[in-house]
PDB file of C-alpha atoms in Angstrom:
ATOM      1  CA  GLU Q   1      40.686  30.636  41.076  1.00 81.00           C
ATOM      2  CA  ASP Q   2      37.366  30.111  40.294  1.00 85.00           C
ATOM      3  CA  LYS Q   3      35.405  33.845  40.088  1.00 91.00           C
ATOM      4  CA  VAL Q   4      31.731  34.821  39.373  1.00 94.00           C
ATOM      5  CA  VAL Q   5      31.021  38.223  38.702  1.00 96.00           C
ATOM      6  CA  GLN Q   6      27.832  39.966  38.842  1.00 96.00           C
ATOM      7  CA  SER Q   7      26.535  43.253  37.294  1.00 96.00           C
ATOM      8  CA  PRO Q   8      25.204  45.728  37.685  1.00 96.00           C
ATOM      9  CA  LEU Q   9      26.023  45.442  41.498  1.00 94.00           C
ATOM     10  CA  SER Q  10      22.857  47.688  42.600  1.00 95.00           C
ATOM     11  CA  LEU Q  11      19.796  48.610  40.134  1.00 96.00           C
ATOM     12  CA  VAL Q  12      16.909  50.660  41.082  1.00 97.00           C
ATOM     13  CA  VAL Q  13      14.141  50.796  38.800  1.00 97.00           C
ATOM     14  CA  HIS Q  14      10.499  52.010  38.118  1.00 97.00           C
ATOM     15  CA  GLU Q  15       7.374  49.056  38.188  1.00 98.00           C
ATOM     16  CA  GLY Q  16       6.647  48.158  34.667  1.00 97.00           C
ATOM     17  CA  ASP Q  17      10.558  48.373  33.180  1.00 97.00           C
ATOM     18  CA  THR Q  18      12.197  45.806  31.826  1.00 97.00           C
ATOM     19  CA  VAL Q  19      15.777  44.602  33.706  1.00 98.00           C
ATOM     20  CA  THR Q  20      18.366  42.370  32.776  1.00 98.00           C
ATOM     21  CA  LEU Q  21      21.421  41.096  35.429  1.00 98.00           C
ATOM     22  CA  ASN Q  22      24.649  39.647  33.801  1.00 98.00           C
ATOM     23  CA  CYS Q  23      26.969  37.067  35.153  1.00 98.00           C
ATOM     24  CA  SER Q  24      29.941  36.045  34.019  1.00 97.00           C
ATOM     25  CA  TYR Q  25      32.370  33.219  35.620  1.00 96.00           C
ATOM     26  CA  GLU Q  26      35.448  31.610  35.216  1.00 94.00           C
ATOM     27  CA  VAL Q  27      35.722  28.288  36.856  1.00 89.00           C
ATOM     28  CA  THR Q  28      37.737  25.114  36.073  1.00 86.00           C
ATOM     29  CA  ASN Q  29      34.872  22.794  35.408  1.00 87.00           C
ATOM     30  CA  PHE Q  30      31.449  24.232  34.918  1.00 90.00           C
ATOM     31  CA  ARG Q  31      28.885  22.151  35.385  1.00 90.00           C
ATOM     32  CA  SER Q  32      25.742  24.112  35.785  1.00 92.00           C
ATOM     33  CA  LEU Q  33      24.857  27.852  36.523  1.00 95.00           C
ATOM     34  CA  LEU Q  34      22.352  28.568  39.044  1.00 95.00           C
ATOM     35  CA  TRP Q  35      20.115  31.819  39.824  1.00 96.00           C
ATOM     36  CA  TYR Q  36      18.933  32.811  43.212  1.00 96.00           C
ATOM     37  CA  LYS Q  37      16.284  35.763  44.784  1.00 96.00           C
ATOM     38  CA  GLN Q  38      17.192  36.263  48.136  1.00 94.00           C
ATOM     39  CA  GLU Q  39      15.165  38.344  50.073  1.00 89.00           C
ATOM     40  CA  LYS Q  40      15.223  38.354  54.061  1.00 78.00           C
ATOM     41  CA  LYS Q  41      16.405  35.135  54.722  1.00 80.00           C
ATOM     42  CA  ALA Q  42      17.697  32.043  52.840  1.00 87.00           C
ATOM     43  CA  PRO Q  43      18.357  32.297  49.035  1.00 92.00           C
ATOM     44  CA  THR Q  44      15.535  30.625  46.966  1.00 91.00           C
ATOM     45  CA  PHE Q  45      16.004  28.623  43.890  1.00 92.00           C
ATOM     46  CA  LEU Q  46      15.157  30.364  40.097  1.00 95.00           C
ATOM     47  CA  PHE Q  47      16.801  28.176  37.422  1.00 93.00           C
ATOM     48  CA  MET Q  48      19.776  26.266  36.964  1.00 93.00           C
ATOM     49  CA  LEU Q  49      21.290  26.212  33.328  1.00 95.00           C
ATOM     50  CA  THR Q  50      23.652  23.814  31.877  1.00 92.00           C
ATOM     51  CA  SER Q  51      23.738  24.196  27.911  1.00 90.00           C
ATOM     52  CA  SER Q  52      24.339  27.176  26.015  1.00 92.00           C
ATOM     53  CA  GLY Q  53      21.269  28.752  24.349  1.00 91.00           C
ATOM     54  CA  ILE Q  54      18.480  27.283  25.972  1.00 91.00           C
ATOM     55  CA  GLU Q  55      16.255  29.982  27.518  1.00 94.00           C
ATOM     56  CA  LYS Q  56      14.631  28.843  30.588  1.00 94.00           C
ATOM     57  CA  LYS Q  57      11.213  30.855  31.666  1.00 96.00           C
ATOM     58  CA  SER Q  58       9.060  31.355  34.507  1.00 95.00           C
ATOM     59  CA  GLY Q  59       6.213  33.972  34.777  1.00 96.00           C
ATOM     60  CA  ARG Q  60       8.240  37.589  33.944  1.00 98.00           C
ATOM     61  CA  LEU Q  61      11.596  35.385  34.841  1.00 98.00           C
ATOM     62  CA  SER Q  62      13.808  34.061  32.093  1.00 98.00           C
ATOM     63  CA  SER Q  63      17.041  33.193  31.551  1.00 98.00           C
ATOM     64  CA  ILE Q  64      19.863  32.220  29.560  1.00 97.00           C
ATOM     65  CA  LEU Q  65      23.331  30.855  29.431  1.00 96.00           C
ATOM     66  CA  ASP Q  66      26.294  31.264  26.944  1.00 96.00           C
ATOM     67  CA  LYS Q  67      28.853  28.524  27.549  1.00 92.00           C
ATOM     68  CA  LYS Q  68      31.123  30.073  24.935  1.00 94.00           C
ATOM     69  CA  GLU Q  69      31.335  33.447  26.199  1.00 94.00           C
ATOM     70  CA  LEU Q  70      31.385  32.333  29.992  1.00 96.00           C
ATOM     71  CA  PHE Q  71      28.201  34.644  30.746  1.00 96.00           C
ATOM     72  CA  SER Q  72      24.522  33.973  31.941  1.00 98.00           C
ATOM     73  CA  ILE Q  73      21.212  36.461  32.022  1.00 98.00           C
ATOM     74  CA  LEU Q  74      18.158  36.982  34.169  1.00 98.00           C
ATOM     75  CA  ASN Q  75      15.728  39.353  32.622  1.00 98.00           C
ATOM     76  CA  ILE Q  76      12.736  40.495  34.561  1.00 98.00           C
ATOM     77  CA  THR Q  77       9.968  41.745  32.403  1.00 98.00           C
ATOM     78  CA  ALA Q  78       7.256  44.442  33.654  1.00 98.00           C
ATOM     79  CA  THR Q  79       8.476  44.668  37.280  1.00 98.00           C
ATOM     80  CA  GLN Q  80       6.795  44.613  39.894  1.00 98.00           C
ATOM     81  CA  THR Q  81       7.888  45.935  43.997  1.00 97.00           C
ATOM     82  CA  GLY Q  82       8.128  42.158  45.068  1.00 96.00           C
ATOM     83  CA  ASP Q  83      11.127  41.360  42.917  1.00 97.00           C
ATOM     84  CA  SER Q  84      13.114  43.837  44.956  1.00 97.00           C
ATOM     85  CA  ALA Q  85      15.488  41.396  46.122  1.00 96.00           C
ATOM     86  CA  VAL Q  86      19.176  40.659  45.757  1.00 95.00           C
ATOM     87  CA  TYR Q  87      19.546  38.051  42.738  1.00 97.00           C
ATOM     88  CA  LEU Q  88      22.722  35.756  43.222  1.00 96.00           C
ATOM     89  CA  CYS Q  89      24.187  33.656  40.258  1.00 96.00           C
ATOM     90  CA  ALA Q  90      26.313  30.657  41.572  1.00 94.00           C
ATOM     91  CA  VAL Q  91      28.037  28.182  39.601  1.00 93.00           C
ATOM     92  CA  ASP Q  92      28.564  24.301  40.135  1.00 89.00           C
ATOM     93  CA  ASN Q  93      32.266  23.491  39.277  1.00 83.00           C
ATOM     94  CA  TYR Q  94      31.648  19.738  38.928  1.00 77.00           C
ATOM     95  CA  GLY Q  95      30.200  19.223  42.445  1.00 62.00           C
ATOM     96  CA  GLN Q  96      33.528  20.590  44.441  1.00 68.00           C
ATOM     97  CA  ASN Q  97      31.798  23.560  45.649  1.00 78.00           C
ATOM     98  CA  PHE Q  98      29.440  26.038  44.821  1.00 87.00           C
ATOM     99  CA  VAL Q  99      30.909  29.471  43.578  1.00 90.00           C
ATOM    100  CA  PHE Q 100      28.707  32.382  44.138  1.00 92.00           C
ATOM    101  CA  GLY Q 101      28.795  36.112  42.703  1.00 93.00           C
ATOM    102  CA  PRO Q 102      28.076  39.292  45.121  1.00 93.00           C
ATOM    103  CA  GLY Q 103      24.578  39.439  43.754  1.00 95.00           C
ATOM    104  CA  THR Q 104      22.816  42.213  42.144  1.00 96.00           C
ATOM    105  CA  ARG Q 105      20.575  44.492  44.512  1.00 96.00           C
ATOM    106  CA  LEU Q 106      17.696  45.386  42.590  1.00 97.00           C
ATOM    107  CA  SER Q 107      14.914  47.837  44.175  1.00 97.00           C
ATOM    108  CA  VAL Q 108      11.738  47.984  42.323  1.00 98.00           C
ATOM    109  CA  LEU Q 109      10.184  51.490  42.768  1.00 97.00           C
ATOM    110  CA  PRO Q 110       6.287  51.936  42.908  1.00 95.00           C
TER     111      PRO Q 110
ATOM    112  CA  GLU X   1       9.998  21.584  49.069  1.00 56.00           C
ATOM    113  CA  ALA X   2      13.595  21.285  50.622  1.00 62.00           C
ATOM    114  CA  ASP X   3      13.644  19.890  53.672  1.00 90.00           C
ATOM    115  CA  ILE X   4      16.522  21.277  55.066  1.00 94.00           C
ATOM    116  CA  TYR X   5      16.282  22.732  58.568  1.00 95.00           C
ATOM    117  CA  GLN X   6      18.330  25.110  61.096  1.00 96.00           C
ATOM    118  CA  THR X   7      18.290  25.689  64.906  1.00 96.00           C
ATOM    119  CA  PRO X   8      18.409  28.016  66.424  1.00 95.00           C
ATOM    120  CA  ARG X   9      16.778  30.551  64.006  1.00 94.00           C
ATOM    121  CA  TYR X  10      18.150  33.461  66.214  1.00 94.00           C
ATOM    122  CA  LEU X  11      20.850  33.079  69.097  1.00 96.00           C
ATOM    123  CA  VAL X  12      22.334  36.547  71.101  1.00 96.00           C
ATOM    124  CA  ILE X  13      25.137  35.262  73.467  1.00 96.00           C
ATOM    125  CA  GLY X  14      27.945  36.352  75.314  1.00 95.00           C
ATOM    126  CA  THR X  15      31.433  36.742  74.619  1.00 96.00           C
ATOM    127  CA  GLY X  16      33.417  33.589  75.134  1.00 95.00           C
ATOM    128  CA  LYS X  17      30.392  31.031  75.126  1.00 95.00           C
ATOM    129  CA  LYS X  18      30.890  27.897  73.134  1.00 95.00           C
ATOM    130  CA  ILE X  19      27.799  27.534  70.738  1.00 96.00           C
ATOM    131  CA  THR X  20      26.781  25.109  68.235  1.00 97.00           C
ATOM    132  CA  LEU X  21      24.281  25.732  64.968  1.00 97.00           C
ATOM    133  CA  GLU X  22      22.428  22.849  64.183  1.00 97.00           C
ATOM    134  CA  CYS X  23      21.483  21.592  60.662  1.00 98.00           C
ATOM    135  CA  SER X  24      19.727  18.874  59.057  1.00 97.00           C
ATOM    136  CA  GLN X  25      18.263  17.720  55.901  1.00 97.00           C
ATOM    137  CA  THR X  26      16.003  14.827  54.756  1.00 94.00           C
ATOM    138  CA  MET X  27      16.956  14.511  51.580  1.00 92.00           C
ATOM    139  CA  GLY X  28      19.836  12.238  52.030  1.00 92.00           C
ATOM    140  CA  HIS X  29      21.962  14.108  50.164  1.00 93.00           C
ATOM    141  CA  ASP X  30      25.923  13.530  50.441  1.00 92.00           C
ATOM    142  CA  LYS X  31      26.960  17.489  49.990  1.00 93.00           C
ATOM    143  CA  MET X  32      26.126  19.908  52.585  1.00 95.00           C
ATOM    144  CA  TYR X  33      27.674  23.487  53.159  1.00 95.00           C
ATOM    145  CA  TRP X  34      27.911  26.150  55.370  1.00 96.00           C
ATOM    146  CA  TYR X  35      27.853  30.037  54.412  1.00 95.00           C
ATOM    147  CA  GLN X  36      28.450  32.722  56.473  1.00 94.00           C
ATOM    148  CA  GLN X  37      26.547  36.103  54.853  1.00 91.00           C
ATOM    149  CA  ASP X  38      26.753  39.972  56.670  1.00 88.00           C
ATOM    150  CA  PRO X  39      23.797  42.142  56.269  1.00 81.00           C
ATOM    151  CA  GLY X  40      23.690  43.158  52.771  1.00 78.00           C
ATOM    152  CA  MET X  41      26.850  41.417  51.728  1.00 83.00           C
ATOM    153  CA  GLU X  42      27.395  38.179  49.450  1.00 84.00           C
ATOM    154  CA  LEU X  43      27.724  35.007  50.601  1.00 89.00           C
ATOM    155  CA  HIS X  44      31.167  33.478  52.012  1.00 90.00           C
ATOM    156  CA  LEU X  45      31.946  29.380  51.811  1.00 91.00           C
ATOM    157  CA  ILE X  46      32.756  28.749  55.008  1.00 93.00           C
ATOM    158  CA  HIS X  47      33.064  24.840  55.408  1.00 94.00           C
ATOM    159  CA  TYR X  48      31.758  21.840  53.284  1.00 93.00           C
ATOM    160  CA  SER X  49      30.926  18.183  53.076  1.00 94.00           C
ATOM    161  CA  TYR X  50      31.037  15.438  50.495  1.00 91.00           C
ATOM    162  CA  GLY X  51      29.429  12.752  52.845  1.00 93.00           C
ATOM    163  CA  VAL X  52      30.282  11.233  55.756  1.00 95.00           C
ATOM    164  CA  ASN X  53      33.525  12.212  57.790  1.00 95.00           C
ATOM    165  CA  SER X  54      34.536  14.024  54.744  1.00 92.00           C
ATOM    166  CA  THR X  55      34.823  18.051  56.111  1.00 94.00           C
ATOM    167  CA  GLU X  56      36.655  20.671  54.309  1.00 91.00           C
ATOM    168  CA  LYS X  57      37.442  24.685  54.526  1.00 90.00           C
ATOM    169  CA  GLY X  58      35.993  26.727  52.204  1.00 86.00           C
ATOM    170  CA  ASP X  59      37.059  30.296  50.739  1.00 78.00           C
ATOM    171  CA  LEU X  60      36.456  32.108  54.041  1.00 80.00           C
ATOM    172  CA  SER X  61      38.668  31.687  56.992  1.00 75.00           C
ATOM    173  CA  SER X  62      36.652  30.798  59.787  1.00 80.00           C
ATOM    174  CA  GLU X  63      37.182  30.046  63.503  1.00 88.00           C
ATOM    175  CA  SER X  64      34.561  27.545  63.831  1.00 93.00           C
ATOM    176  CA  THR X  65      34.484  23.736  62.919  1.00 94.00           C
ATOM    177  CA  VAL X  66      32.281  21.271  61.755  1.00 96.00           C
ATOM    178  CA  SER X  67      31.550  17.593  61.822  1.00 96.00           C
ATOM    179  CA  ARG X  68      30.012  15.263  59.589  1.00 97.00           C
ATOM    180  CA  ILE X  69      29.109  11.666  61.405  1.00 97.00           C
ATOM    181  CA  ARG X  70      25.995  11.283  59.869  1.00 96.00           C
ATOM    182  CA  THR X  71      24.201  12.079  56.302  1.00 96.00           C
ATOM    183  CA  GLU X  72      21.121  14.260  57.673  1.00 96.00           C
ATOM    184  CA  HIS X  73      23.125  16.319  60.082  1.00 97.00           C
ATOM    185  CA  PHE X  74      25.753  19.137  59.885  1.00 98.00           C
ATOM    186  CA  PRO X  75      26.868  21.101  62.844  1.00 98.00           C
ATOM    187  CA  LEU X  76      28.810  23.907  62.726  1.00 97.00           C
ATOM    188  CA  THR X  77      30.441  24.907  66.475  1.00 96.00           C
ATOM    189  CA  LEU X  78      32.321  27.785  67.749  1.00 93.00           C
ATOM    190  CA  GLU X  79      34.290  27.225  70.965  1.00 93.00           C
ATOM    191  CA  SER X  80      34.278  30.744  71.814  1.00 94.00           C
ATOM    192  CA  ALA X  81      32.126  33.082  70.348  1.00 94.00           C
ATOM    193  CA  ARG X  82      33.426  36.600  69.643  1.00 94.00           C
ATOM    194  CA  PRO X  83      31.555  40.071  68.535  1.00 95.00           C
ATOM    195  CA  SER X  84      33.442  39.548  64.987  1.00 93.00           C
ATOM    196  CA  HIS X  85      31.272  36.342  64.755  1.00 94.00           C
ATOM    197  CA  THR X  86      27.999  37.926  64.335  1.00 95.00           C
ATOM    198  CA  SER X  87      26.380  36.934  61.134  1.00 94.00           C
ATOM    199  CA  GLN X  88      23.990  35.216  59.398  1.00 95.00           C
ATOM    200  CA  TYR X  89      25.099  31.451  58.937  1.00 96.00           C
ATOM    201  CA  LEU X  90      23.267  29.614  56.459  1.00 96.00           C
ATOM    202  CA  CYS X  91      23.228  25.652  55.543  1.00 97.00           C
ATOM    203  CA  ALA X  92      22.728  24.151  52.161  1.00 95.00           C
ATOM    204  CA  SER X  93      22.940  20.696  50.722  1.00 94.00           C
ATOM    205  CA  SER X  94      23.069  19.600  47.424  1.00 91.00           C
ATOM    206  CA  GLY X  95      22.303  15.813  46.017  1.00 86.00           C
ATOM    207  CA  ALA X  96      24.034  13.671  43.289  1.00 78.00           C
ATOM    208  CA  GLY X  97      24.099  14.624  39.846  1.00 75.00           C
ATOM    209  CA  VAL X  98      23.083  18.123  38.186  1.00 71.00           C
ATOM    210  CA  ASP X  99      21.375  19.622  41.270  1.00 79.00           C
ATOM    211  CA  THR X 100      20.576  22.625  43.074  1.00 86.00           C
ATOM    212  CA  GLN X 101      21.486  23.896  46.472  1.00 89.00           C
ATOM    213  CA  TYR X 102      18.595  23.784  49.026  1.00 92.00           C
ATOM    214  CA  PHE X 103      19.285  26.332  51.608  1.00 94.00           C
ATOM    215  CA  GLY X 104      18.352  26.302  55.172  1.00 94.00           C
ATOM    216  CA  PRO X 105      16.247  29.221  57.045  1.00 92.00           C
ATOM    217  CA  GLY X 106      19.622  30.504  58.480  1.00 94.00           C
ATOM    218  CA  THR X 107      21.034  31.468  61.909  1.00 95.00           C
ATOM    219  CA  ARG X 108      21.661  34.883  62.598  1.00 95.00           C
ATOM    220  CA  LEU X 109      23.963  35.042  65.876  1.00 96.00           C
ATOM    221  CA  THR X 110      24.893  37.920  67.964  1.00 96.00           C
ATOM    222  CA  VAL X 111      27.410  37.895  69.923  1.00 96.00           C
ATOM    223  CA  LEU X 112      27.738  40.719  72.745  1.00 95.00           C
TER     224      LEU X 112
END
């Protein structure tokens, strides 16, 4: 059965801290891994990763994929209160459907 | 920017009513999805479609049904709503090849 696991499930930090969110997966036909940020409503897209070892960056956020070890990390540096959200990891199993992890709830305190 | 729409955004109804949640997208995507998400909980796939006249049940058992008569439209129907159906329903779509899922704004359903 296809599965995506995220850790930690919940994380509380202070502004300025750096956090690393983890996502590991077991899927039969991997095509891509995606990270989303969900605040109150629908998830918003952050990154899509298809190749191992190539870091994607967007401002203070970055992510990398390891297809050999079947995991990805999402890094957020110099966190701000606006980074507080649930971060979702999902895997596209070659167009069958997207398998979502349970999410990591990040709370950034001022 | 993604062009995927859901209506209504909020719905409060009584037990036993039949309801249809609408989802439409203007991106020409073949694949569409319905997710159910309780507050603070993870997303659960309840239905998906690869194209017109193609629908499949997702991982979470649901009493809802879906139809896909047109590419752009993927409505979800509850024949007889119950309080246990109270949840947020998110619609998403994705294109061919390697692509992200685009999410609609969601419908928050409350069944009294």
